[in-house]
Coordinates of C-alpha atoms in Angstrom, one line a residue:
M59 CA -30.4 -13.0 -77.1
N60 CA -27.5 -13.1 -74.7
E61 CA -26.9 -16.3 -72.6
K62 CA -25.8 -16.4 -69.5
I63 CA -22.4 -17.5 -69.3
G64 CA -22.0 -20.7 -65.9
R65 CA -18.8 -20.4 -64.3
N66 CA -18.3 -24.1 -65.5
D67 CA -19.1 -23.6 -68.9
P68 CA -15.9 -23.0 -71.3
C69 CA -14.8 -19.1 -71.4
P70 CA -15.2 -18.0 -74.3
C71 CA -12.4 -16.4 -75.2
G72 CA -11.6 -19.8 -76.3
S73 CA -8.9 -20.8 -73.8
G74 CA -9.3 -23.5 -72.9
K75 CA -10.3 -23.0 -69.4
K76 CA -13.7 -22.7 -67.7
Y77 CA -15.3 -19.3 -67.0
K78 CA -14.6 -19.7 -63.4
K79 CA -10.7 -20.4 -63.7
C80 CA -10.6 -17.6 -66.8
H81 CA -12.4 -14.6 -67.2
G82 CA -14.7 -15.4 -64.8
K83 CA -12.3 -14.4 -62.2
S84 CA -12.7 -11.0 -62.6
N85 CA -16.3 -10.6 -61.8
V86 CA -15.6 -11.9 -58.2
V87 CA -17.2 -9.3 -56.0
E88 CA -15.0 -7.9 -52.9
I89 CA -16.6 -7.9 -49.5
S90 CA -17.4 -4.3 -48.3
P91 CA -15.0 -3.9 -44.5
D92 CA -18.2 -2.7 -43.3
R93 CA -19.4 -6.6 -43.7
Y94 CA -16.1 -8.0 -41.3
N95 CA -16.7 -5.3 -38.9
M96 CA -20.0 -6.1 -38.8
E97 CA -19.2 -9.8 -37.4
L98 CA -16.0 -8.0 -35.1
N99 CA -18.6 -5.9 -33.2
R100 CA -20.9 -9.0 -32.8
L101 CA -18.1 -11.3 -32.2
H102 CA -17.2 -8.5 -29.6
D103 CA -20.9 -8.1 -27.7
R104 CA -20.9 -11.9 -27.7
L105 CA -17.7 -12.0 -25.8
I106 CA -18.8 -9.3 -23.3
S107 CA -21.9 -11.4 -23.0
F108 CA -20.2 -14.7 -22.6
A109 CA -17.8 -13.1 -19.5
V110 CA -20.6 -12.4 -17.9
E111 CA -23.1 -15.3 -18.2
H112 CA -20.5 -17.8 -17.7
H113 CA -17.8 -16.5 -16.2
E114 CA -19.5 -13.7 -13.9
N115 CA -18.3 -15.3 -10.6
H116 CA -14.5 -15.7 -11.4
L117 CA -14.7 -11.8 -12.6
N118 CA -16.4 -10.9 -9.6
E119 CA -13.4 -13.3 -7.8
I120 CA -10.4 -11.0 -9.6
V121 CA -12.0 -7.9 -8.7
S122 CA -12.9 -8.3 -5.1
S123 CA -9.3 -9.6 -5.1
Y124 CA -8.1 -6.2 -5.5
P125 CA -9.6 -4.4 -3.0
R126 CA -9.5 -0.7 -3.7
P127 CA -10.5 1.0 -0.6
E128 CA -10.2 4.7 -1.6
L129 CA -12.4 4.3 -4.5
I130 CA -15.0 3.3 -2.4
D131 CA -16.8 6.1 -1.3
D132 CA -16.7 7.2 -4.9
P133 CA -19.4 5.4 -7.2
D134 CA -18.1 6.9 -10.6
R135 CA -14.1 5.5 -9.8
R136 CA -15.1 2.9 -8.3
E137 CA -17.2 2.1 -11.7
S138 CA -14.1 2.9 -13.5
Y139 CA -11.9 0.7 -11.2
M140 CA -14.3 -2.5 -11.7
A141 CA -14.7 -1.8 -15.9
G142 CA -11.1 -1.4 -16.2
V143 CA -10.3 -4.6 -14.4
T144 CA -12.8 -6.6 -16.3
L145 CA -11.8 -6.1 -19.3
W146 CA -8.1 -6.6 -18.3
T147 CA -9.1 -10.2 -16.6
I148 CA -11.0 -10.9 -20.0
T149 CA -8.3 -11.2 -22.1
H150 CA -4.6 -11.7 -19.3
E151 CA -6.2 -13.6 -16.3
P152 CA -6.5 -17.6 -16.2
V153 CA -9.9 -19.2 -15.8
N154 CA -8.1 -22.9 -15.1
D155 CA -5.6 -25.2 -14.5
K156 CA -4.7 -25.0 -18.1
D157 CA -4.0 -21.1 -18.2
E158 CA -6.7 -20.7 -20.4
T159 CA -8.5 -17.1 -20.2
I160 CA -12.2 -16.4 -21.0
F161 CA -10.8 -15.0 -24.2
D162 CA -9.7 -18.7 -25.3
L163 CA -12.4 -20.5 -23.9
F164 CA -14.9 -18.2 -25.8
Y165 CA -12.7 -18.6 -29.0
K166 CA -12.5 -22.2 -28.8
K167 CA -16.2 -22.0 -28.5
E168 CA -16.6 -19.5 -31.5
E169 CA -14.4 -20.7 -34.0
K170 CA -15.7 -22.8 -35.7
N171 CA -19.0 -20.2 -36.5
I172 CA -16.8 -17.4 -37.7
R173 CA -17.7 -17.3 -41.6
H174 CA -14.7 -15.0 -42.7
T175 CA -11.0 -16.7 -42.6
R176 CA -10.3 -12.8 -42.7
V177 CA -11.9 -11.9 -39.2
K178 CA -11.4 -15.7 -37.8
S179 CA -7.7 -14.5 -37.8
L180 CA -8.2 -10.9 -37.1
F181 CA -10.1 -11.8 -33.7
A182 CA -7.4 -14.2 -32.9
T183 CA -5.0 -11.7 -32.5
W184 CA -6.9 -9.7 -29.9
K185 CA -6.1 -11.6 -27.2
E186 CA -2.2 -10.5 -27.9
Y187 CA -3.3 -6.8 -26.9
P188 CA -2.6 -5.3 -23.9
P189 CA -3.8 -2.5 -21.6
A190 CA -2.3 1.1 -22.4
V191 CA -2.1 4.3 -22.4
Y192 CA -3.4 6.8 -24.9
E193 CA -3.3 10.6 -25.8
V194 CA -6.1 12.1 -27.6
L195 CA -4.7 13.8 -30.5
S196 CA -7.8 14.8 -32.4
T197 CA -11.8 13.7 -32.2
G198 CA -14.5 13.6 -34.9
S199 CA -16.5 16.0 -35.6
G200 CA -19.4 13.9 -35.8
P201 CA -20.7 10.5 -36.6
G202 CA -19.1 8.4 -39.0
E203 CA -16.0 10.3 -38.3
K204 CA -12.9 9.2 -36.7
A205 CA -10.9 10.3 -33.7
A206 CA -7.3 9.9 -33.2
F207 CA -5.6 7.9 -30.3
Q208 CA -1.7 7.5 -29.5
E209 CA 0.0 5.1 -27.6
I210 CA 2.0 6.8 -25.1
F211 CA 5.5 4.6 -25.5
T212 CA 5.3 3.6 -29.0
K213 CA 3.7 6.8 -30.5
E214 CA 2.1 4.4 -32.7
T215 CA -1.2 6.8 -33.9
Y216 CA -4.8 4.4 -34.4
A217 CA -8.0 5.6 -35.6
V218 CA -11.0 5.3 -33.7
P219 CA -14.3 5.7 -34.9
F220 CA -16.7 7.8 -33.3
S221 CA -19.9 8.1 -32.5
E222 CA -22.9 10.7 -31.1
E223 CA -22.7 9.1 -27.6
D224 CA -18.6 9.9 -27.8
D225 CA -17.2 12.5 -25.5
F226 CA -13.4 12.2 -26.8
K227 CA -11.8 15.3 -25.8
A228 CA -8.5 16.0 -27.3
G229 CA -5.8 16.0 -25.0
S230 CA -7.0 14.1 -22.6
I231 CA -5.5 10.2 -21.6
A232 CA -7.2 6.9 -22.8
I233 CA -7.1 4.0 -21.0
G234 CA -8.0 0.4 -22.4
I235 CA -7.3 -2.2 -24.4
L236 CA -7.5 -1.0 -28.0
L237 CA -8.3 -3.6 -30.7
P238 CA -7.9 -4.2 -34.4
F239 CA -11.1 -3.8 -36.7
I240 CA -10.8 -3.9 -40.7
E241 CA -9.3 -0.6 -41.1
H242 CA -9.7 0.9 -37.6
H243 CA -9.5 0.1 -34.1
E244 CA -12.0 -0.2 -31.0
F245 CA -11.6 -0.4 -27.6
L246 CA -12.9 -3.6 -25.8
L247 CA -15.9 -3.4 -23.1
S248 CA -14.6 0.5 -22.7
M249 CA -12.4 2.7 -22.3
I250 CA -11.4 5.3 -19.0
E251 CA -10.5 8.4 -19.8
L252 CA -9.2 11.0 -17.6
R253 CA -8.8 14.9 -18.0
D254 CA -6.1 17.6 -16.7
V255 CA -3.7 14.6 -15.3
N256 CA -1.5 13.6 -18.2
E257 CA 1.8 14.3 -16.7
Q258 CA 0.8 12.6 -13.5
V259 CA -0.4 9.4 -15.1
R260 CA 2.4 9.5 -17.9
D261 CA 4.9 9.3 -14.4
I262 CA 3.3 6.6 -13.6
A263 CA 3.3 4.7 -16.2
S264 CA 6.6 5.3 -17.0
N265 CA 7.2 3.8 -13.7
Y266 CA 5.5 0.3 -14.7
G267 CA 7.2 -0.3 -18.4
E268 CA 4.9 -1.7 -21.4
E269 CA 5.0 -5.0 -20.2
G270 CA 4.7 -3.9 -16.0
L271 CA 1.7 -2.0 -17.0
A272 CA 0.2 -4.8 -18.3
E273 CA 0.8 -7.3 -15.6
S274 CA -0.3 -5.0 -12.7
F275 CA -3.0 -3.2 -14.3
P276 CA -5.5 -3.1 -11.6
D277 CA -2.4 -1.4 -9.6
F278 CA -2.0 0.7 -12.1
L279 CA -5.6 1.5 -12.8
E280 CA -5.7 2.5 -8.8
E281 CA -3.0 5.2 -9.0
V282 CA -4.3 7.0 -11.9
L283 CA -8.1 6.7 -10.6
T284 CA -6.5 8.8 -7.2
I285 CA -4.1 10.8 -8.6
E286 CA -7.1 13.1 -10.4
E287 CA -8.6 13.9 -7.6
E288 CA -7.3 17.1 -5.8
E289 CA -5.2 16.4 -2.6
T290 CA -6.3 19.7 -0.7
L291 CA -10.2 18.7 -0.8
H292 CA -9.5 17.0 2.2
L293 CA -8.7 19.6 4.1
E294 CA -12.2 22.1 5.5
W295 CA -12.3 25.1 4.0
D296 CA -14.7 28.1 5.2
H297 CA -15.5 29.4 1.9
P298 CA -15.0 27.5 -1.9
L299 CA -12.3 30.6 -2.7
Y300 CA -9.9 29.3 -0.4
E301 CA -9.6 25.7 -1.3
R302 CA -9.5 27.2 -5.0
V303 CA -6.2 29.2 -4.3
A304 CA -4.9 26.2 -2.7
E305 CA -5.4 24.3 -5.5
M306 CA -4.4 26.7 -8.1
M307 CA -1.1 27.4 -6.5
A308 CA -0.2 23.0 -6.3
K309 CA -1.3 22.6 -9.8
H310 CA 1.5 25.2 -11.0
M311 CA 3.8 24.1 -8.5
Q312 CA 3.5 20.7 -9.8
A313 CA 3.3 20.9 -13.0
K314 CA 7.3 22.4 -12.1
R315 CA 8.0 19.1 -10.8
A316 CA 7.8 21.1 -7.6
D317 CA 8.6 18.6 -4.2
E318 CA 5.2 17.0 -2.6
H319 CA 6.4 18.3 0.9
M320 CA 7.4 21.2 -0.2
I321 CA 3.7 21.9 -1.9
A322 CA 1.5 20.2 1.3
K323 CA 3.2 22.5 3.8
A324 CA 2.5 26.2 1.7
V325 CA -1.4 24.4 1.0
L326 CA -1.2 24.3 5.3
T327 CA 0.0 27.4 5.6
W328 CA -2.4 28.8 3.7
K329 CA -5.3 26.7 5.5
A330 CA -3.3 28.7 8.7
Y331 CA -3.7 31.8 7.1
C332 CA -7.5 31.6 6.1
D333 CA -8.8 30.1 9.3
T334 CA -6.9 33.2 11.4
Q335 CA -7.1 35.7 9.2
H336 CA -10.5 35.3 7.0
P337 CA -9.3 37.0 4.3
S338 CA -11.7 38.3 1.5
F339 CA -11.5 38.5 -2.1
R340 CA -13.1 37.8 -5.5
K341 CA -10.2 35.8 -8.0
P342 CA -8.3 33.1 -6.3
H343 CA -4.9 34.3 -9.2
A344 CA -2.9 36.6 -6.9
F345 CA -3.0 34.8 -3.8
A346 CA -2.1 32.1 -5.4
A347 CA 0.8 33.7 -7.0
A348 CA 1.8 35.2 -3.8
L349 CA 1.7 32.0 -2.2
E350 CA 4.2 30.3 -4.7
Y351 CA 6.7 33.5 -4.2
L352 CA 7.0 33.0 -0.8
V353 CA 7.1 29.6 -0.2
R354 CA 9.9 29.8 -3.2
E355 CA 11.7 32.7 -1.1
A356 CA 11.5 30.8 1.9
M357 CA 13.0 27.4 0.3
Q358 CA 15.6 29.6 -1.8
V359 CA 14.6 27.7 -4.8
E360 CA 14.2 28.5 -8.5
P361 CA 13.9 32.7 -7.6
V362 CA 11.3 34.2 -9.7
T363 CA 9.9 37.7 -9.9
Q364 CA 6.9 38.4 -8.7
K365 CA 6.3 40.3 -12.8
E366 CA 6.7 36.9 -14.0
L367 CA 4.3 34.7 -11.5
A368 CA 1.8 37.5 -12.0
E369 CA 2.4 36.7 -15.7
E370 CA 2.1 32.5 -15.6
Y371 CA -1.0 32.9 -12.7
D372 CA -2.8 35.5 -15.2
T373 CA -2.9 38.8 -13.3
S374 CA -1.0 41.8 -12.3
A375 CA 2.2 42.8 -10.5
G376 CA 0.9 44.8 -8.8
M377 CA -1.9 42.7 -7.1
V378 CA 1.0 40.0 -6.6
S379 CA 2.6 42.2 -4.7
Q380 CA -0.4 44.1 -2.7
K381 CA -1.2 40.0 -1.7
I382 CA 2.2 39.4 -0.6
R383 CA 2.4 42.0 2.3
L384 CA -1.2 41.1 2.9
L385 CA -0.1 37.4 3.6
E386 CA 3.3 39.2 5.5
E387 CA 0.7 41.1 7.9
G388 CA -1.6 38.1 8.8
F389 CA 1.5 36.0 11.0
E390 CA 2.4 37.4 13.9
T391 CA 6.2 36.5 13.4
D392 CA 7.9 39.4 11.3
D393 CA 7.0 38.4 8.0
M394 CA 5.2 35.6 6.1
S395 CA 8.7 34.5 4.7
N396 CA 10.4 34.0 8.0
R397 CA 7.4 31.6 8.8
L398 CA 7.7 29.8 5.9
A399 CA 11.3 29.2 6.2
E400 CA 10.9 28.1 10.0
L401 CA 8.7 25.8 8.7
F402 CA 10.4 24.3 5.9
E403 CA 14.0 24.1 7.8
G404 CA 12.0 21.4 10.5
G405 CA 11.5 22.2 14.2
G406 CA 8.9 19.3 14.1
F407 CA 9.3 15.0 15.1
D408 CA 10.3 13.4 11.7
P409 CA 7.1 10.9 10.8
V410 CA 8.6 7.6 11.7
D411 CA 7.8 4.5 13.4
D412 CA 7.8 5.4 17.0
P413 CA 10.1 2.4 18.8
Q414 CA 6.4 0.9 20.2
L415 CA 5.9 -0.1 16.4
T416 CA 9.2 -2.6 15.8
E417 CA 8.6 -5.8 15.1
G418 CA 9.4 -7.4 18.4
R419 CA 7.2 -5.4 20.3
M420 CA 4.5 -6.2 17.5
E421 CA 5.0 -10.0 18.7
M422 CA 4.4 -9.2 22.7
E423 CA 1.3 -7.3 21.7
K424 CA 0.3 -10.6 19.8
M425 CA 1.4 -12.6 22.2
M426 CA -0.1 -10.8 24.7
R427 CA -3.2 -10.4 22.8
N428 CA -3.7 -14.5 22.4
L429 CA -3.0 -15.0 25.9
S430 CA -6.2 -12.4 26.9
K431 CA -8.2 -14.2 24.4
A432 CA -7.3 -18.0 25.3
I433 CA -7.8 -16.4 29.3
E434 CA -11.1 -15.3 28.4
E435 CA -12.0 -18.4 26.7
R436 CA -11.3 -20.5 29.6
G437 CA -13.2 -18.7 32.2
L438 CA -10.2 -17.9 34.9
E439 CA -10.9 -15.2 36.8
S440 CA -8.3 -15.0 40.2
E441 CA -5.4 -13.5 39.6
E442 CA -3.4 -16.8 41.5
E443 CA -4.9 -18.7 37.4
I444 CA -4.1 -16.2 35.3
Q445 CA -0.8 -15.8 36.9
Q446 CA -0.5 -19.5 36.4
F447 CA -1.9 -19.8 33.0
M448 CA 0.3 -16.9 31.7
K449 CA 4.0 -18.6 33.5
D450 CA 2.2 -21.8 31.5
N451 CA 1.4 -21.0 28.3
I452 CA 3.8 -17.6 27.4
N453 CA 5.2 -19.1 24.3
N454 CA 2.5 -21.2 23.4
K455 CA 2.2 -20.7 20.1
D456 CA -1.1 -22.4 19.8
L457 CA -2.9 -20.2 21.9
G458 CA -3.3 -18.2 18.4
Q459 CA -6.5 -20.3 17.4
F460 CA -8.1 -18.1 20.3
A461 CA -7.2 -14.6 18.2
S462 CA -8.6 -16.2 14.8
S463 CA -12.4 -16.4 16.2
S464 CA -13.4 -13.1 14.9
P465 CA -12.8 -11.1 11.8
R466 CA -10.9 -8.0 13.9
D467 CA -8.2 -10.3 15.0
Q468 CA -8.2 -12.4 11.7
A469 CA -7.7 -8.9 10.2
Q470 CA -4.9 -8.0 12.9
D471 CA -3.0 -10.7 12.1
K472 CA -2.2 -9.9 8.3
L473 CA -1.2 -6.6 9.9
Y474 CA 1.0 -7.9 12.0
E475 CA 2.4 -10.3 9.0
A476 CA 2.7 -6.6 7.1
R477 CA 4.6 -4.9 8.9
S478 CA 7.5 -7.5 9.4
V479 CA 10.5 -6.7 7.7
E480 CA 11.4 -9.5 6.1
T481 CA 7.4 -8.7 4.0
S482 CA 8.0 -7.4 0.6
P483 CA 6.5 -4.4 -0.4
A484 CA 3.6 -6.4 -2.7
K485 CA 3.2 -8.9 -0.3
R486 CA 2.7 -6.0 2.4
K487 CA 0.3 -4.6 0.3
K488 CA -1.7 -7.3 -0.5
L489 CA -2.2 -8.3 3.3
I490 CA -3.1 -4.5 4.3
N491 CA -6.2 -5.2 1.2
E492 CA -7.1 -8.5 2.3
A493 CA -7.1 -7.5 5.7
L494 CA -9.4 -4.5 4.8
E495 CA -11.8 -6.7 3.0
L496 CA -11.4 -8.7 6.5
Y497 CA -12.5 -6.0 8.7
P498 CA -13.3 -2.6 7.3
N499 CA -13.1 -0.8 10.6
S500 CA -9.4 -1.4 11.0
P501 CA -7.4 1.8 11.9
E502 CA -4.0 -0.1 11.9
A503 CA -4.4 -1.2 7.6
Y504 CA -5.3 2.6 6.9
A505 CA -1.8 3.5 8.8
L506 CA -0.3 1.3 7.0
M507 CA -1.6 2.4 3.9
A508 CA -0.2 6.1 5.0
E509 CA 3.1 5.3 6.2
D510 CA 3.5 3.3 2.7
E511 CA 2.1 7.0 0.9
R512 CA 4.4 9.4 -0.7
K513 CA 2.3 11.9 -0.9
P514 CA 1.7 14.4 2.2
L515 CA -1.7 15.5 1.9
K516 CA -2.8 12.2 0.6
Q517 CA -1.2 10.3 3.2
L518 CA -2.7 12.8 6.2
D519 CA -5.8 11.9 4.3
L520 CA -5.4 8.1 5.4
Y521 CA -4.9 8.7 8.7
R522 CA -8.2 10.5 9.6
K523 CA -9.5 7.3 7.5
A524 CA -7.4 5.4 10.2
L525 CA -8.7 7.1 12.7
A526 CA -12.3 7.1 11.9
A527 CA -12.0 3.3 11.5
G528 CA -11.0 3.3 14.8
E529 CA -13.9 5.4 16.4
K530 CA -16.3 3.2 14.5
D531 CA -14.9 0.1 15.5
L532 CA -14.4 0.9 19.5
G533 CA -17.4 2.3 19.3
E534 CA -18.5 6.0 21.4
E535 CA -19.6 3.9 24.4
F536 CA -16.7 2.5 25.0
F537 CA -14.6 5.5 24.8
R538 CA -16.9 6.6 27.9
E539 CA -16.8 3.7 30.2
N540 CA -12.8 3.3 29.0
K541 CA -10.9 6.6 29.2
G542 CA -7.8 6.9 30.9
H543 CA -7.3 3.1 30.9
F544 CA -6.7 2.9 27.0
W545 CA -3.0 1.2 25.8
M546 CA -4.0 -1.9 28.6
M547 CA -6.7 -3.1 26.6
M548 CA -5.1 -4.5 23.4
E549 CA -7.8 -3.7 21.1
T550 CA -7.2 -0.3 21.5
R551 CA -3.6 -0.1 20.4
P552 CA -4.0 -0.4 16.5
Y553 CA -6.3 3.1 17.3
M554 CA -3.9 4.6 19.7
R555 CA -0.6 4.4 17.6
T556 CA -2.6 5.4 14.5
K557 CA -3.3 8.5 16.9
A558 CA 0.2 9.3 17.5
E559 CA 1.9 8.5 13.7
Y560 CA -1.2 11.2 12.8
G561 CA 0.2 13.9 15.6
V562 CA 3.4 12.9 14.5
T563 CA 2.5 13.5 10.7
L564 CA 0.3 17.1 11.6
Y565 CA 3.3 18.4 13.8
A566 CA 5.7 17.6 10.6
M567 CA 4.1 19.0 7.9
G568 CA 3.7 22.3 10.4
D569 CA 0.2 22.0 11.3
K570 CA 1.3 22.4 15.2
D571 CA -2.3 23.5 16.9
Q572 CA -3.7 20.1 15.6
A573 CA -1.3 17.8 16.1
I574 CA -1.0 19.2 20.2
R575 CA -4.6 18.1 20.0
H576 CA -4.4 14.8 19.2
F577 CA -1.5 14.0 21.7
E578 CA -3.4 15.8 24.4
E579 CA -6.5 13.6 23.5
L580 CA -4.0 10.5 24.1
I581 CA -2.7 11.7 27.4
E582 CA -6.8 11.6 28.4
L583 CA -7.2 8.2 27.1
N584 CA -4.1 7.0 28.6
P585 CA -2.3 8.7 31.4
H586 CA 0.1 6.4 32.1
D587 CA 1.2 7.3 28.9
N588 CA 2.8 3.8 27.7
Q589 CA 3.8 5.8 24.3
G590 CA 5.6 8.7 25.6
I591 CA 3.6 11.3 24.2
R592 CA 4.3 13.4 26.9
Y593 CA 7.8 13.8 25.8
L594 CA 6.3 15.2 22.0
L595 CA 4.0 17.1 23.9
V596 CA 6.2 19.2 26.0
T597 CA 8.3 20.0 23.2
A598 CA 5.4 21.3 21.3
Y599 CA 4.4 23.2 23.8
L600 CA 7.9 24.8 24.5
D601 CA 8.1 25.7 21.2
E602 CA 4.7 27.1 20.6
K603 CA 5.3 29.0 23.6
R604 CA 3.0 27.8 25.8
Y605 CA 4.8 27.9 28.9
Q606 CA 2.4 26.8 31.5
D607 CA 0.8 23.8 29.6
A608 CA 4.3 22.6 29.4
E609 CA 5.3 23.5 33.5
Q610 CA 1.7 20.9 33.9
V611 CA 3.0 18.1 32.2
L612 CA 6.2 18.5 33.9
Q613 CA 4.5 18.4 37.3
R614 CA 2.6 15.9 36.1
Y615 CA 5.4 13.6 35.3
A616 CA 8.0 15.0 38.3
E617 CA 9.2 11.6 38.7
D618 CA 10.4 11.4 34.8
S619 CA 13.8 11.7 35.0
S620 CA 14.8 11.3 31.6
A621 CA 17.2 13.6 29.6
A622 CA 14.5 14.8 27.4
F623 CA 12.6 16.2 30.9
Q624 CA 15.6 17.3 32.8
F625 CA 17.0 19.4 29.6
N626 CA 13.0 20.6 29.1
R627 CA 13.0 22.0 32.4
A628 CA 15.7 24.0 32.3
L629 CA 14.9 25.5 29.0
L630 CA 11.8 26.4 30.6
A631 CA 13.0 28.2 33.3
Y632 CA 15.0 29.9 30.9
F633 CA 12.1 31.1 28.7
T634 CA 10.0 32.2 31.7
D635 CA 12.7 33.2 34.1
G636 CA 15.7 33.9 32.2
L637 CA 19.6 32.8 33.2
N638 CA 19.4 32.7 36.6
S639 CA 21.0 30.4 39.3
E640 CA 17.6 28.7 39.2
T641 CA 18.4 27.9 36.0
K642 CA 21.7 26.8 35.8
A643 CA 20.9 24.3 38.5
L644 CA 18.6 22.9 36.5
L645 CA 20.7 22.9 33.5
K646 CA 23.8 21.3 35.6
Q647 CA 21.2 18.6 37.0
A648 CA 20.1 17.8 33.5
D649 CA 24.1 17.4 32.0
E650 CA 25.2 15.1 35.0
Q651 CA 21.9 12.9 34.1
N652 CA 22.9 12.5 30.4
P653 CA 26.6 14.2 30.1
H654 CA 26.4 13.1 26.5
V655 CA 23.3 15.7 25.1
K656 CA 26.2 18.6 25.4
G657 CA 28.4 17.2 22.4
Y658 CA 25.3 17.2 20.2
L659 CA 23.9 20.4 21.3
T660 CA 27.1 21.9 21.1
G661 CA 27.8 20.7 17.7
K662 CA 30.6 19.3 19.0
K663 CA 29.5 15.8 18.0
Q664 CA 27.3 15.6 14.8
V665 CA 23.8 14.5 14.9
P666 CA 23.2 10.8 13.2
E667 CA 20.0 11.2 11.1
E668 CA 18.9 8.1 11.7
Q669 CA 16.7 7.0 14.8
S670 CA 17.2 4.3 17.1
N671 CA 14.4 2.3 18.2
Y672 CA 15.6 1.3 21.4
I673 CA 16.8 4.8 23.3
G674 CA 18.4 3.9 26.7
V675 CA 18.6 6.0 30.0
G676 CA 21.5 7.9 30.4
D677 CA 23.3 6.8 27.0
D678 CA 24.8 8.1 23.8
T679 CA 21.0 6.7 22.3
E680 CA 18.8 8.9 24.3
A681 CA 21.4 11.9 23.9
V682 CA 20.4 11.5 20.0
D683 CA 17.2 10.9 20.8
Y684 CA 16.9 14.5 22.7
V685 CA 18.6 16.7 20.4
Q686 CA 16.6 15.2 17.5
Q687 CA 12.8 16.2 18.8
N688 CA 14.5 19.6 20.2
I689 CA 17.3 21.4 18.7
Q690 CA 15.3 23.5 17.0
L691 CA 13.9 24.7 21.2
W692 CA 17.7 25.8 21.5
E693 CA 17.7 28.3 18.7
D694 CA 16.3 30.6 21.1
A695 CA 18.6 30.0 23.8
R696 CA 21.7 31.3 23.1
E697 CA 23.1 31.7 26.6
M698 CA 21.6 28.7 28.1
M699 CA 23.8 26.9 25.1
K700 CA 27.1 28.8 25.9
A701 CA 26.2 28.1 30.0
L702 CA 25.8 24.5 28.9
E703 CA 29.2 24.5 26.8
R704 CA 30.8 26.1 30.0
M705 CA 30.3 23.0 32.1

């Protein structure tokens, strides 16, 4: 009977060594990778439990310090955002003055309990792995198989186990922290999968770079989670097919790197067509192709044939040609290409800061608000007392304490600072988010976000949110009781500014009817028109050939002797009665009021692209401002132009 050889017995081979040091070494059992991975999985689960149980408050603080108002109304996006910020916090955000992360504290606690050296050394490296962006190259077909993920910067490929719960889709984008296991990788906590937005995500990621993406992961995550939403959804469409045409056309043009402003204007033009013509059709492809064709023709960029577009949009050239004719017939102008050309050439107001919004005016507004609060606090009622108090305290910075008594005013203080020219873009963004956290119904916070937004349709949506916030802030009763006296009440000014900015942006985007409606409402709220809306309104009326409406505004402010009103009075007379003696007299009067206008209108002097924050009366700045805003009106007044040249 064979006796069992002990590990410390002499080796039977006669070498003189103990069995465990000689032939016994070959009997050491190699541990299966599954055993190591089971331990790593347990560590992963305990790490998440440790983070939630012991550092929940810190995680909540981190997540709340990166508020994203645009994600609040979408539960799925909000959940993805919070999960992404949480996993980033666990491995990258310090939780104490030693700069230790949640992972560092957990590793310190668990280090002695990790049985296998291989597991311990691998687990220790997890903190070194940053969040990254991956493309799903292939998916497993069932449990036990692995999907392939490729990191977009390094091009390294990783195998990730596939389970029944997983729904990976080849070609989609995955965002998260991919951690090494034995013979494969797995995501920390979870991954965020995005579909059909690969190019947009890659573009955003390239702007951040590998290091920037890890350092500013919440900002990156917010950007990619919001691009997935179709911008055209924010417009109100009478039929789903109308919206589908806009979406299809926008996607095709975005894939070809078309200018976002061009796409936005095309969408608004299609919206105008649908609202007026109410087309009936079953499939969106031909209309989408026809719309793109006319836009390209109007812009004179990258000419493409109807046949090429038909193939791209999976329709026939005959159908595209038919829809082009329908679009052209749908507008009062000679054809739609002319309408688009007019729209894309300009003829609107540039969506830039109004002079009311300069830093000096903001400081004055803040000072007046503080004075008003202090007067109210002291219960001063007589005009004599109020005037004396204002005289004594006009430069008293300590009055700011009264303005800090409510969340609304605390938020507004942050927004005043955000508007400062000395505030960096990063600080500005942080101040806006802090203001919204303090007071969610702050119209100016959303308006500042709109000013910083590059995508036109998203910018319009932010302005809509700004107006909704302002209306909720002031309340219906406030509007009823104070209509006609706005602007003089300090709390109305953020709303009034936002409404003006929204109107200017709508006009520049070609939605002139809606812009005019907002301008008219601003005049109703504040007939004294401290914002100068009447100038925009008269220009818009003349541009839209609403001559009777223009006449009413000019009469309402008959004492206004500005160049804008003088020259537009003459234009109105020309458009309604032609070039007669009365028209010439009005033109001469306008020329005498500001002789600088003539040179810019007739092309003898080049019109600057920049706009001045301060406009004088009768000087060059007034002339430049008038021509910048009204030059398109003179395209239909050639005789007037010649008469002006002769003066």
